[in-house]
Amino acid sequence: MKTVLILGAAGQISSYLIPALLQQTDFNLKLYARNANNRIKVTDPSRETVIDGDFNDKDTLNQAMDGVDAVYLNEMRDLDSVKNIVAAMDANHVRQFIGATVLGIEDEVKGAFGQWNTSMIESSITKRIKTTKVIKDSDLTYTLLRLAWLYNKDGNTNYELTDSDQPFGGTQVTRQAVAQLIVNILQDESRKYARESLGVNEPNTNWDKPSFY
């Protein structure tokens, strides 16, 4: 039985990922977040363990890695945090890493949408280029998710993927779809997602900007 550590378990994608994992898998979940006990509601105490800590709390982070098979990181903004996570994974022999990052870090978003995207999140792209390099330079079995602009829509789990050498496919994607993709990656045993950086968007959304802007 796999144990998954969700870092940033109080985040919005995580709020959809946790119930999806509980419903679709038999995995045990470790739910790590700041003020976690006040922010996370456990629905299955036999499978969910809440851990209160931040990514710079190296002792707590190391303890959280014990017995873990895979890690999902909900936010890759902070360079020191990502370095701490990689070090804790290495120290505890945890190999599988899934990280949510942003579109544009590989200069893969073209045309009018690419110009709009850069104008909106240029500083975020710059930060995540650095954190992505830490992951790619590691020996982890990583899957990086370069996410289109996020919104919520229950029942919409449609996504399509583009590889690093392909132009980004669309402008937006639901958090529900991203959660389903993560479940699919965690359940996959073919290693087709291993050491991949994937663009993630909703099909048929190749516009100049997301529909909600």
Short mmCIF file of C-alpha atoms in Angstrom, two decimals:
data_model
loop_
_atom_site.label_atom_id
_atom_site.label_comp_id
_atom_site.label_asym_id
_atom_site.label_seq_id
_atom_site.Cartn_x
_atom_site.Cartn_y
_atom_site.Cartn_z
CA MET A 1 0.00 0.00 0.00
CA LYS A 2 1.48 3.34 -1.08
CA THR A 3 1.90 6.27 1.29
CA VAL A 4 1.75 9.73 -0.27
CA LEU A 5 3.01 12.89 1.42
CA ILE A 6 1.11 15.99 0.28
CA LEU A 7 3.15 19.13 0.94
CA GLY A 8 0.90 22.15 1.02
CA ALA A 9 -2.09 20.01 1.90
CA ALA A 10 -4.27 23.02 2.71
CA GLY A 11 -3.88 24.41 -0.81
CA GLN A 12 -6.63 24.57 -3.39
CA ILE A 13 -5.45 21.74 -5.66
CA SER A 14 -4.82 19.61 -2.59
CA SER A 15 -8.39 20.18 -1.45
CA TYR A 16 -9.52 18.26 -4.56
CA LEU A 17 -6.63 15.81 -4.60
CA ILE A 18 -7.17 14.48 -1.09
CA PRO A 19 -10.78 13.29 -1.58
CA ALA A 20 -9.92 11.97 -5.05
CA LEU A 21 -7.13 9.83 -3.59
CA LEU A 22 -9.36 8.62 -0.77
CA GLN A 23 -12.11 7.65 -3.22
CA GLN A 24 -10.04 6.17 -6.05
CA THR A 25 -7.11 4.52 -4.27
CA ASP A 26 -6.21 2.68 -1.10
CA PHE A 27 -3.23 4.97 -0.44
CA ASN A 28 -2.41 6.34 2.98
CA LEU A 29 -1.98 10.12 3.07
CA LYS A 30 0.28 12.37 5.11
CA LEU A 31 -1.07 15.92 4.98
CA TYR A 32 1.60 18.54 5.66
CA ALA A 33 0.85 22.25 6.02
CA ARG A 34 1.35 25.25 8.26
CA ASN A 35 -1.33 25.38 10.96
CA ALA A 36 -2.51 22.10 9.49
CA ASN A 37 -4.69 21.05 12.41
CA ASN A 38 -6.76 24.20 12.03
CA ARG A 39 -6.95 24.15 8.24
CA ILE A 40 -7.42 20.51 7.27
CA LYS A 41 -10.52 18.46 8.04
CA VAL A 42 -9.82 14.74 8.22
CA THR A 43 -12.55 12.48 6.84
CA ASP A 44 -10.79 9.10 7.17
CA PRO A 45 -8.55 9.00 10.26
CA SER A 46 -7.41 5.47 9.40
CA ARG A 47 -5.73 6.76 6.23
CA GLU A 48 -4.99 10.45 6.88
CA THR A 49 -2.25 11.80 9.13
CA VAL A 50 -2.03 15.56 9.63
CA ILE A 51 1.42 17.10 10.11
CA ASP A 52 1.83 20.73 11.22
CA GLY A 53 5.01 22.28 9.82
CA ASP A 54 6.57 24.44 7.15
CA PHE A 55 9.16 23.59 4.52
CA ASN A 56 11.99 25.24 6.44
CA ASP A 57 11.34 23.04 9.50
CA LYS A 58 13.91 20.44 8.52
CA ASP A 59 13.32 18.11 11.49
CA THR A 60 9.57 17.92 10.93
CA LEU A 61 10.06 17.56 7.19
CA ASN A 62 12.45 14.65 7.68
CA GLN A 63 10.08 12.95 10.11
CA ALA A 64 7.23 13.38 7.64
CA MET A 65 9.21 11.53 4.95
CA ASP A 66 9.45 8.35 7.01
CA GLY A 67 7.70 5.47 5.23
CA VAL A 68 6.67 7.65 2.28
CA ASP A 69 6.58 6.33 -1.31
CA ALA A 70 5.74 9.54 -3.18
CA VAL A 71 5.61 13.28 -2.57
CA TYR A 72 3.31 15.88 -4.11
CA LEU A 73 4.37 19.53 -3.70
CA ASN A 74 1.53 21.99 -4.18
CA GLU A 75 3.71 25.10 -4.58
CA MET A 76 7.22 25.51 -6.04
CA ARG A 77 7.75 29.23 -5.45
CA ASP A 78 10.45 29.24 -2.75
CA LEU A 79 13.97 28.09 -3.64
CA ASP A 80 15.12 27.21 -0.11
CA SER A 81 11.95 25.21 0.52
CA VAL A 82 12.45 23.12 -2.61
CA LYS A 83 16.09 22.49 -1.67
CA ASN A 84 14.99 21.37 1.80
CA ILE A 85 12.40 19.01 0.34
CA VAL A 86 14.89 17.41 -2.04
CA ALA A 87 17.38 16.96 0.81
CA ALA A 88 14.73 15.36 3.03
CA MET A 89 13.65 13.02 0.23
CA ASP A 90 17.25 11.99 -0.41
CA ALA A 91 17.91 11.41 3.29
CA ASN A 92 14.86 9.15 3.55
CA HIS A 93 15.30 7.37 0.20
CA VAL A 94 12.02 8.72 -1.20
CA ARG A 95 12.20 8.82 -4.98
CA GLN A 96 8.89 9.86 -6.59
CA PHE A 97 8.20 13.59 -6.72
CA ILE A 98 5.28 15.41 -8.35
CA GLY A 99 5.45 19.20 -8.33
CA ALA A 100 2.97 21.84 -9.45
CA THR A 101 4.60 24.77 -11.19
CA VAL A 102 3.59 27.36 -13.79
CA LEU A 103 3.47 27.60 -17.56
CA GLY A 104 6.17 29.65 -19.24
CA ILE A 105 9.24 28.30 -17.44
CA GLU A 106 10.49 26.61 -20.63
CA ASP A 107 9.64 29.47 -23.00
CA GLU A 108 6.96 27.17 -24.34
CA VAL A 109 3.97 29.53 -24.38
CA LYS A 110 3.79 31.15 -27.81
CA GLY A 111 1.86 33.89 -29.57
CA ALA A 112 -0.52 36.38 -28.02
CA PHE A 113 -1.21 34.15 -25.03
CA GLY A 114 2.50 33.81 -24.34
CA GLN A 115 2.91 37.59 -24.33
CA TRP A 116 -0.10 38.01 -22.04
CA ASN A 117 1.08 35.24 -19.71
CA THR A 118 4.55 36.75 -19.34
CA SER A 119 3.10 40.19 -18.67
CA MET A 120 0.96 38.73 -15.88
CA ILE A 121 3.38 36.39 -14.09
CA GLU A 122 6.93 37.21 -15.21
CA SER A 123 8.28 37.30 -11.64
CA SER A 124 6.60 33.98 -10.83
CA ILE A 125 8.15 32.40 -13.92
CA THR A 126 11.61 33.65 -12.93
CA LYS A 127 11.32 32.14 -9.44
CA ARG A 128 10.06 28.82 -10.71
CA ILE A 129 12.78 28.47 -13.32
CA LYS A 130 15.19 28.33 -10.37
CA THR A 131 13.17 25.82 -8.34
CA THR A 132 12.58 23.65 -11.40
CA LYS A 133 16.33 23.46 -11.99
CA VAL A 134 16.81 22.09 -8.45
CA ILE A 135 14.37 19.27 -9.22
CA LYS A 136 15.79 18.52 -12.66
CA ASP A 137 19.35 18.46 -11.27
CA SER A 138 18.35 15.95 -8.59
CA ASP A 139 18.20 12.18 -8.98
CA LEU A 140 14.51 12.09 -8.08
CA THR A 141 11.94 10.36 -10.24
CA TYR A 142 10.13 13.64 -10.82
CA THR A 143 7.07 14.74 -12.74
CA LEU A 144 6.76 18.50 -13.12
CA LEU A 145 3.34 19.92 -13.99
CA ARG A 146 3.43 23.23 -15.86
CA LEU A 147 -0.12 24.32 -15.20
CA ALA A 148 -2.31 26.55 -17.33
CA TRP A 149 -4.34 29.22 -15.56
CA LEU A 150 -6.42 27.56 -12.89
CA TYR A 151 -10.12 27.72 -12.13
CA ASN A 152 -12.70 25.52 -10.41
CA LYS A 153 -15.53 23.59 -12.03
CA ASP A 154 -16.96 20.50 -10.43
CA GLY A 155 -17.19 17.56 -12.80
CA ASN A 156 -14.68 18.99 -15.27
CA THR A 157 -11.60 16.77 -15.12
CA ASN A 158 -10.59 17.22 -18.75
CA TYR A 159 -6.91 17.77 -19.41
CA GLU A 160 -4.36 17.33 -22.15
CA LEU A 161 -0.58 17.14 -21.86
CA THR A 162 2.29 18.60 -23.85
CA ASP A 163 5.94 17.62 -23.59
CA SER A 164 8.89 19.92 -22.99
CA ASP A 165 9.67 20.21 -26.70
CA GLN A 166 6.11 21.15 -27.66
CA PRO A 167 4.30 24.51 -27.60
CA PHE A 168 1.89 24.84 -24.69
CA GLY A 169 -1.58 23.63 -25.63
CA GLY A 170 -4.16 25.96 -24.10
CA THR A 171 -4.91 28.75 -21.67
CA GLN A 172 -6.71 27.22 -18.69
CA VAL A 173 -7.45 24.06 -16.72
CA THR A 174 -9.53 23.18 -13.69
CA ARG A 175 -8.01 22.31 -10.33
CA GLN A 176 -10.26 19.24 -10.41
CA ALA A 177 -8.55 18.10 -13.62
CA VAL A 178 -5.09 18.67 -12.14
CA ALA A 179 -6.06 16.61 -9.09
CA GLN A 180 -7.23 13.77 -11.35
CA LEU A 181 -3.98 13.91 -13.31
CA ILE A 182 -1.99 13.58 -10.09
CA VAL A 183 -4.07 10.56 -9.07
CA ASN A 184 -3.40 9.02 -12.48
CA ILE A 185 0.34 9.63 -12.17
CA LEU A 186 0.45 8.11 -8.69
CA GLN A 187 -1.43 5.03 -9.89
CA ASP A 188 0.68 4.57 -13.02
CA GLU A 189 3.31 1.83 -12.89
CA SER A 190 4.63 2.15 -16.45
CA ARG A 191 7.06 4.99 -15.57
CA LYS A 192 5.82 6.98 -18.56
CA TYR A 193 5.69 10.09 -16.35
CA ALA A 194 9.17 9.56 -14.86
CA ARG A 195 11.53 12.56 -15.18
CA GLU A 196 9.05 14.43 -17.33
CA SER A 197 8.01 18.08 -17.44
CA LEU A 198 4.42 18.22 -18.65
CA GLY A 199 2.34 21.13 -19.85
CA VAL A 200 -1.22 20.73 -18.50
CA ASN A 201 -4.22 22.46 -20.05
CA GLU A 202 -7.87 21.89 -20.82
CA PRO A 203 -8.54 20.80 -24.41
CA ASN A 204 -9.95 23.36 -26.85
CA THR A 205 -8.85 26.42 -24.86
CA ASN A 206 -6.21 27.74 -27.25
CA TRP A 207 -7.15 31.41 -26.90
CA ASP A 208 -5.36 34.73 -26.40
CA LYS A 209 -6.04 34.53 -22.64
CA PRO A 210 -8.17 32.45 -20.23
CA SER A 211 -11.94 32.76 -20.51
CA PHE A 212 -12.21 34.26 -17.02
CA TYR A 213 -10.00 37.28 -17.88
#
